[in-house]
Short mmCIF file of C-alpha atoms in Angstrom, two decimals:
data_model
loop_
_atom_site.label_atom_id
_atom_site.label_comp_id
_atom_site.label_asym_id
_atom_site.label_seq_id
_atom_site.Cartn_x
_atom_site.Cartn_y
_atom_site.Cartn_z
CA UNK A 178 -0.52 -10.02 44.28
CA UNK A 179 -2.11 -13.45 43.72
CA UNK A 180 -3.33 -13.45 47.32
CA UNK A 181 -5.09 -10.10 46.99
CA UNK A 182 -6.28 -10.52 43.40
CA UNK A 183 -9.75 -11.99 44.25
CA UNK A 184 -10.36 -9.10 46.67
CA UNK A 185 -9.43 -6.53 44.00
CA UNK A 186 -11.77 -8.23 41.52
CA UNK A 187 -14.62 -8.23 44.05
CA UNK A 188 -14.06 -4.56 44.90
CA UNK A 189 -13.97 -3.55 41.21
CA UNK A 190 -17.11 -5.56 40.56
CA UNK A 191 -18.99 -4.15 43.55
CA UNK A 192 -18.06 -0.50 43.15
CA UNK A 193 -17.60 -0.12 39.38
CA UNK A 194 -18.80 -2.91 37.11
CA UNK A 195 -22.12 -3.96 38.65
CA UNK A 196 -23.37 -0.37 39.16
CA UNK A 197 -22.31 0.54 35.60
CA UNK A 198 -23.94 -2.52 34.01
CA UNK A 199 -27.10 -1.92 36.04
CA UNK A 200 -27.23 1.70 34.88
CA UNK A 201 -26.81 0.56 31.27
CA UNK A 202 -29.35 -2.28 31.72
CA UNK A 203 -26.74 -4.84 30.62
CA UNK A 204 -26.55 -7.09 33.69
CA UNK A 205 -28.17 -10.02 31.88
CA UNK A 206 -26.08 -9.53 28.74
CA UNK A 207 -22.57 -9.80 30.17
CA UNK A 208 -23.01 -12.89 32.34
CA UNK A 209 -20.84 -12.90 35.46
CA UNK A 210 -19.83 -9.25 36.12
CA UNK A 211 -16.72 -10.49 37.97
CA UNK A 212 -15.33 -11.57 34.60
CA UNK A 213 -15.76 -8.02 33.34
CA UNK A 214 -14.14 -6.64 36.49
CA UNK A 215 -11.17 -8.97 36.03
CA UNK A 216 -10.77 -7.92 32.40
CA UNK A 217 -10.76 -4.24 33.36
CA UNK A 218 -8.18 -4.80 36.11
CA UNK A 219 -5.93 -6.66 33.65
CA UNK A 220 -6.28 -3.74 31.24
CA UNK A 221 -5.39 -1.30 34.03
CA UNK A 222 -2.26 -3.30 34.88
CA UNK A 223 -1.26 -3.34 31.21
CA UNK A 224 -1.64 0.44 30.87
CA UNK A 225 0.34 0.99 34.09
CA UNK A 226 3.19 -1.22 32.86
CA UNK A 227 3.27 0.62 29.52
CA UNK A 228 3.21 4.06 31.10
CA UNK A 229 5.45 3.43 34.12
CA UNK A 230 8.05 1.09 32.61
CA UNK A 231 8.06 0.97 28.83
CA UNK A 232 7.55 4.72 28.25
CA UNK A 233 10.49 5.77 30.49
CA UNK A 234 12.73 3.30 28.65
CA UNK A 235 12.09 5.26 25.47
CA UNK A 236 13.57 8.36 27.10
CA UNK A 237 16.55 6.50 28.57
CA UNK A 238 17.72 4.69 25.44
CA UNK A 239 15.71 5.67 22.34
CA UNK A 240 16.27 3.86 19.06
CA UNK A 241 15.21 7.04 17.21
CA UNK A 242 15.35 10.64 18.44
CA UNK A 243 12.24 12.70 17.68
CA UNK A 244 11.86 16.44 18.13
CA UNK A 245 8.32 15.81 19.33
CA UNK A 246 6.01 12.84 19.83
CA UNK A 247 3.01 14.31 18.01
CA UNK A 248 2.32 11.20 15.96
CA UNK A 249 2.36 8.89 19.01
CA UNK A 250 -0.54 10.60 20.77
CA UNK A 251 -3.25 8.95 18.70
CA UNK A 252 -1.72 5.54 19.45
CA UNK A 253 -2.22 6.17 23.16
CA UNK A 254 -5.88 6.86 22.40
CA UNK A 255 -6.07 3.62 20.42
CA UNK A 256 -4.65 1.70 23.38
CA UNK A 257 -7.11 3.13 25.91
CA UNK A 258 -10.12 2.55 23.65
CA UNK A 259 -9.02 -0.99 22.86
CA UNK A 260 -8.15 -2.12 26.39
CA UNK A 261 -10.99 -0.48 28.31
CA UNK A 262 -13.71 -0.56 25.64
CA UNK A 263 -13.52 -2.71 22.55
CA UNK A 264 -11.69 -5.72 23.98
CA UNK A 265 -14.13 -6.31 26.88
CA UNK A 266 -17.15 -5.60 24.68
CA UNK A 267 -16.01 -7.98 21.97
CA UNK A 268 -15.03 -10.70 24.43
CA UNK A 269 -18.33 -10.73 26.31
CA UNK A 270 -20.79 -9.74 23.57
CA UNK A 271 -19.32 -11.81 20.72
CA UNK A 272 -16.68 -14.38 21.70
CA UNK A 273 -18.42 -15.67 24.84
CA UNK A 274 -21.79 -16.31 23.12
CA UNK A 275 -20.00 -17.95 20.18
CA UNK A 276 -18.01 -20.17 22.55
CA UNK A 277 -21.21 -21.24 24.34
CA UNK A 278 -22.92 -21.91 21.02
CA UNK A 279 -20.02 -24.12 19.91
CA UNK A 280 -20.12 -26.08 23.16
CA UNK A 281 -17.12 -24.58 24.97
CA UNK A 282 -19.03 -24.59 28.29
CA UNK A 283 -20.34 -28.11 28.53
CA UNK A 284 -22.10 -29.43 31.62
CA UNK A 285 -19.59 -32.16 32.43
CA UNK A 286 -15.89 -31.84 33.14
CA UNK A 287 -14.71 -34.08 30.30
CA UNK A 288 -11.44 -32.65 28.92
CA UNK A 289 -11.49 -31.62 25.29
CA UNK A 290 -9.06 -30.52 22.65
CA UNK A 291 -5.40 -30.89 23.52
CA UNK A 292 -6.07 -32.51 26.91
CA UNK A 293 -8.16 -35.21 25.23
CA UNK A 294 -5.52 -35.80 22.55
CA UNK A 295 -2.62 -35.92 25.05
CA UNK A 296 -4.06 -37.24 28.37
CA UNK A 297 -0.67 -36.90 30.12
CA UNK A 298 -1.13 -33.11 30.10
CA UNK A 299 -4.22 -33.37 32.32
CA UNK A 300 -1.91 -34.04 35.28
CA UNK A 301 0.61 -31.35 34.29
CA UNK A 302 -1.22 -28.01 33.99
CA UNK A 303 1.94 -25.91 33.62
CA UNK A 304 3.18 -28.11 30.80
CA UNK A 305 -0.27 -27.88 29.19
CA UNK A 306 -0.18 -24.09 29.39
CA UNK A 307 3.29 -24.07 27.84
CA UNK A 308 2.08 -26.20 24.93
CA UNK A 309 -0.97 -23.95 24.54
CA UNK A 310 1.32 -20.96 24.32
CA UNK A 311 3.58 -22.56 21.72
CA UNK A 312 0.58 -23.42 19.55
CA UNK A 313 -0.98 -20.00 20.10
CA UNK A 314 2.23 -18.20 19.11
CA UNK A 315 2.73 -20.49 16.11
CA UNK A 316 -0.79 -19.65 14.91
CA UNK A 317 -0.14 -15.94 15.37
CA UNK A 318 3.06 -16.17 13.30
CA UNK A 319 1.27 -17.61 10.26
CA UNK A 320 -1.71 -15.30 10.66
CA UNK A 321 0.69 -12.34 10.74
CA UNK A 322 2.39 -13.53 7.57
CA UNK A 323 -1.04 -13.75 5.92
CA UNK A 324 -1.80 -10.17 6.98
CA UNK A 325 1.22 -9.04 4.98
CA UNK A 326 0.92 -11.45 2.06
CA UNK A 327 -2.81 -11.28 1.21
CA UNK A 328 -3.43 -7.80 -0.24
CA UNK A 329 -7.01 -7.34 1.01
CA UNK A 330 -5.80 -8.19 4.55
CA UNK A 331 -2.76 -5.92 4.15
CA UNK A 332 -5.20 -3.14 3.21
CA UNK A 333 -6.39 -3.28 6.84
CA UNK A 334 -3.15 -4.25 8.58
CA UNK A 335 -1.24 -1.47 6.82
CA UNK A 336 -2.84 1.04 9.20
CA UNK A 337 -0.76 -0.51 11.97
CA UNK A 338 2.41 -0.17 9.89
CA UNK A 339 1.79 3.40 8.75
CA UNK A 340 3.12 4.89 12.01
CA UNK A 341 6.38 6.82 11.46
CA UNK A 342 7.03 7.08 15.22
CA UNK A 343 6.75 3.54 16.52
CA UNK A 344 6.41 3.60 20.30
CA UNK A 345 5.18 1.59 23.28
CA UNK A 346 1.60 2.72 22.50
CA UNK A 347 1.70 1.48 18.91
CA UNK A 348 0.59 -2.12 19.42
CA UNK A 349 -3.15 -1.35 19.52
CA UNK A 350 -3.05 1.06 16.58
CA UNK A 351 -4.89 -0.74 13.81
CA UNK A 352 -8.05 -1.29 11.84
CA UNK A 353 -10.90 -2.51 14.02
CA UNK A 354 -11.98 -4.86 11.23
CA UNK A 355 -8.45 -6.28 11.21
CA UNK A 356 -8.71 -6.75 14.98
CA UNK A 357 -12.03 -8.53 14.53
CA UNK A 358 -10.50 -10.97 12.03
CA UNK A 359 -7.50 -11.59 14.29
CA UNK A 360 -9.74 -12.27 17.28
CA UNK A 361 -11.84 -14.81 15.40
CA UNK A 362 -8.74 -16.61 14.13
CA UNK A 363 -7.05 -16.80 17.55
CA UNK A 364 -10.19 -17.46 19.57
CA UNK A 365 -11.36 -20.07 17.05
CA UNK A 366 -8.03 -21.83 17.33
CA UNK A 367 -8.29 -21.62 21.12
CA UNK A 368 -11.67 -23.37 21.01
CA UNK A 369 -10.30 -26.11 18.77
CA UNK A 370 -7.43 -26.97 21.11
CA UNK A 371 -9.62 -26.64 24.20
CA UNK A 372 -8.16 -23.60 25.96
CA UNK A 373 -10.22 -22.55 28.99
CA UNK A 374 -11.48 -18.93 28.95
CA UNK A 375 -9.25 -17.98 31.91
CA UNK A 376 -6.20 -19.48 30.21
CA UNK A 377 -7.05 -17.77 26.93
CA UNK A 378 -7.28 -14.42 28.73
CA UNK A 379 -3.82 -15.03 30.22
CA UNK A 380 -2.43 -16.05 26.81
CA UNK A 381 -3.77 -12.83 25.30
CA UNK A 382 -2.51 -10.69 28.19
CA UNK A 383 1.04 -12.07 28.00
CA UNK A 384 1.10 -11.78 24.23
CA UNK A 385 -0.19 -8.20 24.27
CA UNK A 386 2.23 -7.11 27.01
CA UNK A 387 5.22 -8.54 25.13
CA UNK A 388 4.03 -6.78 21.98
CA UNK A 389 3.74 -3.49 23.87
CA UNK A 390 7.38 -3.94 24.84
CA UNK A 391 8.54 -5.03 21.39
CA UNK A 392 7.05 -1.85 19.88
CA UNK A 393 8.92 0.48 22.25
CA UNK A 394 11.24 3.06 20.73
CA UNK A 395 14.32 1.64 22.45
CA UNK A 396 17.58 0.14 21.31
CA UNK A 397 17.41 -2.61 23.94
CA UNK A 398 17.78 -6.24 23.00
CA UNK A 399 17.90 -9.57 24.83
CA UNK A 400 21.46 -10.44 23.83
CA UNK A 401 22.82 -12.86 21.28
CA UNK A 402 21.31 -15.93 22.95
CA UNK A 403 17.84 -14.88 24.05
CA UNK A 404 17.13 -12.78 20.96
CA UNK A 405 17.21 -16.10 19.08
CA UNK A 406 14.25 -17.24 21.20
CA UNK A 407 12.20 -14.15 22.11
CA UNK A 408 11.08 -11.08 20.18
CA UNK A 409 12.72 -7.88 21.48
CA UNK A 410 12.37 -4.23 20.34
CA UNK A 411 15.42 -4.41 18.05
CA UNK A 412 14.03 -7.48 16.31
CA UNK A 413 10.49 -6.14 15.86
CA UNK A 414 11.60 -2.66 14.76
CA UNK A 415 13.11 -4.25 11.65
CA UNK A 416 9.68 -5.70 10.88
CA UNK A 417 8.27 -2.15 10.83
CA UNK A 418 11.05 -0.60 8.73
CA UNK A 419 10.34 1.37 5.58
CA UNK A 420 10.99 -0.57 2.37
CA UNK A 421 14.58 -0.36 1.20
CA UNK A 422 14.36 0.15 -2.57
CA UNK A 423 17.87 -1.24 -3.01
CA UNK A 424 16.87 -4.45 -1.17
CA UNK A 425 13.12 -4.73 -1.85
CA UNK A 426 12.49 -7.94 0.12
CA UNK A 427 14.33 -6.86 3.27
CA UNK A 428 11.19 -5.73 5.13
CA UNK A 429 9.45 -9.13 4.85
CA UNK A 430 10.96 -10.34 8.11
CA UNK A 431 10.47 -10.85 11.86
CA UNK A 432 6.78 -11.77 12.00
CA UNK A 433 6.89 -13.43 15.45
CA UNK A 434 4.72 -12.18 18.32
CA UNK A 435 6.52 -13.46 21.42
CA UNK A 436 8.86 -16.16 20.11
CA UNK A 437 11.37 -15.46 17.36
CA UNK A 438 12.01 -19.17 16.84
CA UNK A 439 9.33 -19.35 14.14
CA UNK A 440 11.13 -16.73 12.06
CA UNK A 441 14.33 -18.71 12.39
CA UNK A 442 12.63 -21.99 11.48
CA UNK A 443 10.88 -20.60 8.41
CA UNK A 444 13.63 -18.30 7.12
CA UNK A 445 12.14 -14.89 7.94
CA UNK A 446 14.49 -13.84 10.78
CA UNK A 447 16.67 -10.77 10.31
CA UNK A 448 19.29 -9.68 12.86
CA UNK A 449 22.17 -7.28 13.12
CA UNK A 450 20.91 -4.18 11.31
CA UNK A 451 20.99 -0.78 12.99
CA UNK A 452 17.59 0.82 13.78
CA UNK A 453 15.89 1.98 10.59
CA UNK A 454 13.05 4.48 10.01
CA UNK A 455 9.61 2.92 10.42
CA UNK A 456 6.48 3.40 8.34
CA UNK A 457 5.47 2.80 4.73
CA UNK A 458 6.40 4.28 1.36
CA UNK A 459 2.89 4.04 -0.08
CA UNK A 460 1.42 7.59 0.13
CA UNK A 461 -2.12 6.17 0.25
CA UNK A 462 -1.21 4.44 3.52
CA UNK A 463 1.29 6.96 4.90
CA UNK A 464 -1.45 9.59 4.87
CA UNK A 465 -2.92 7.83 7.94
CA UNK A 466 -0.41 9.89 9.93
CA UNK A 467 -2.29 13.07 9.03
CA UNK A 468 -5.72 11.71 9.96
CA UNK A 469 -7.76 11.36 13.10
CA UNK A 470 -8.95 8.02 14.44
CA UNK A 471 -12.26 7.88 12.55
CA UNK A 472 -10.68 8.98 9.26
CA UNK A 473 -7.92 6.39 9.70
CA UNK A 474 -10.52 3.64 10.14
CA UNK A 475 -12.46 4.84 7.11
CA UNK A 476 -9.30 4.99 4.99
CA UNK A 477 -8.45 1.38 5.89
CA UNK A 478 -11.98 0.26 5.00
CA UNK A 479 -11.73 1.99 1.62
CA UNK A 480 -8.41 0.26 0.91
CA UNK A 481 -9.95 -3.05 1.97
CA UNK A 482 -12.99 -2.58 -0.27
CA UNK A 483 -10.82 -1.60 -3.22
CA UNK A 484 -8.69 -4.72 -2.69
CA UNK A 485 -11.66 -7.03 -2.18
CA UNK A 486 -12.99 -6.26 -5.69
CA UNK A 487 -9.63 -6.33 -7.43
CA UNK A 488 -7.68 -9.21 -8.92
CA UNK A 489 -4.54 -7.81 -7.30
CA UNK A 490 -6.35 -7.91 -3.96
CA UNK A 491 -6.42 -11.70 -4.11
CA UNK A 492 -2.96 -12.25 -5.59
CA UNK A 493 -0.35 -12.78 -2.83
CA UNK A 494 2.50 -10.29 -2.76
CA UNK A 495 3.36 -6.71 -1.87
CA UNK A 496 0.95 -4.09 -3.16
CA UNK A 497 0.48 -0.35 -3.19
CA UNK A 498 -2.84 1.49 -3.48
CA UNK A 499 -3.85 3.88 -6.21
CA UNK A 500 -5.93 7.06 -5.74
CA UNK A 501 -9.07 4.94 -6.32
CA UNK A 502 -7.93 2.57 -3.51
CA UNK A 503 -7.45 -0.26 -6.00
CA UNK A 504 -4.22 -2.18 -5.22
CA UNK A 505 -1.41 -2.77 -7.69
CA UNK A 506 1.58 -5.08 -7.46
CA UNK A 507 4.31 -2.84 -6.06
CA UNK A 508 7.13 -5.29 -6.63
CA UNK A 509 8.71 -4.57 -3.24
CA UNK A 510 8.99 -8.31 -2.67
CA UNK A 511 10.95 -9.00 -5.88
CA UNK A 512 13.86 -7.50 -7.86
CA UNK A 513 13.20 -4.35 -9.87
CA UNK A 514 13.34 -6.04 -13.29
CA UNK A 515 10.61 -8.50 -12.26
CA UNK A 516 8.08 -5.97 -11.05
CA UNK A 517 4.61 -6.55 -12.49
CA UNK A 518 2.31 -3.83 -13.91
CA UNK A 519 -0.88 -2.81 -12.17
CA UNK A 520 -3.82 -5.21 -12.36
CA UNK A 521 -7.24 -3.89 -13.43
CA UNK A 522 -10.03 -3.70 -10.91
CA UNK A 523 -12.88 -6.18 -10.71
CA UNK A 524 -16.50 -5.17 -10.66
CA UNK A 525 -18.77 -6.40 -7.85
CA UNK A 526 -20.05 -9.86 -8.69
CA UNK A 527 -17.08 -10.79 -10.85
CA UNK A 528 -15.51 -14.09 -9.81
CA UNK A 529 -12.25 -13.98 -7.90
CA UNK A 530 -9.14 -15.46 -9.55
#
């Protein structure tokens, strides 16, 4: 595969990308069209792996049995739009110009970031990539915790968690504004530690592919040893479980992307429970399952806007959303007797707490 990869990229560029960019008058906008061709081929490989490997696993050993897969269809649409449309557009229209502006592509070959801080890694590229991945995954873990703990960010991220039928297509289901924020956080961190664009693309590809697998509706795990290191479908399914009213903090667990070691280190790992129903209790979020893609995006934006101008939207903790999209402290992260009442909304221009 590695031997033929440059030929595949050249063929995709010659027969697909360059003619398409020329027709759209975007040749000068995207830079090297081979980069676009490579991104599209990576996306094609990812879709083939999901459809040819992960999807059959769901039929062989499902964690949940569904009479139909109606709710999963829109997630497949999300995946195709994200991988073949939004990801390449964002990478080459936004991230690449920003990286150039911040000096990522300097004229000389002087190492920067991690390689400058730890010169030994310059002679050990595989070790450097491994360190990059550890730092990248560590950053994702804390970003993911913030998505759940900051109410205005949860207002967006909750779209991803609203799915009642979590499947191999579910990873790319989410608010596009949430995806934009994630991309800036991860890409910004990549620039700081000096990750090359090709390495960053590989980091993202591996992370996304593992997440596609961890979202599959299967009861597979990696065993008692490896599940303590890597995220598997059993581990991540517990992260997506519906709140247990008898144990209100149970769902705040298993935030890791690829490595489960961060959850173990910081006390958020949960093992050993049987598969539980996925989704959310909040009816203002659960209603995403009855909407189309555009309406889902608009609903997430309305929740975000209601949270942004609310005191509760800036106060860390679990929240629900009222009919006016203003969040209130739900108390799902604390015992029943400690649950706080709803917090009044803020008006635009009022200072945040």
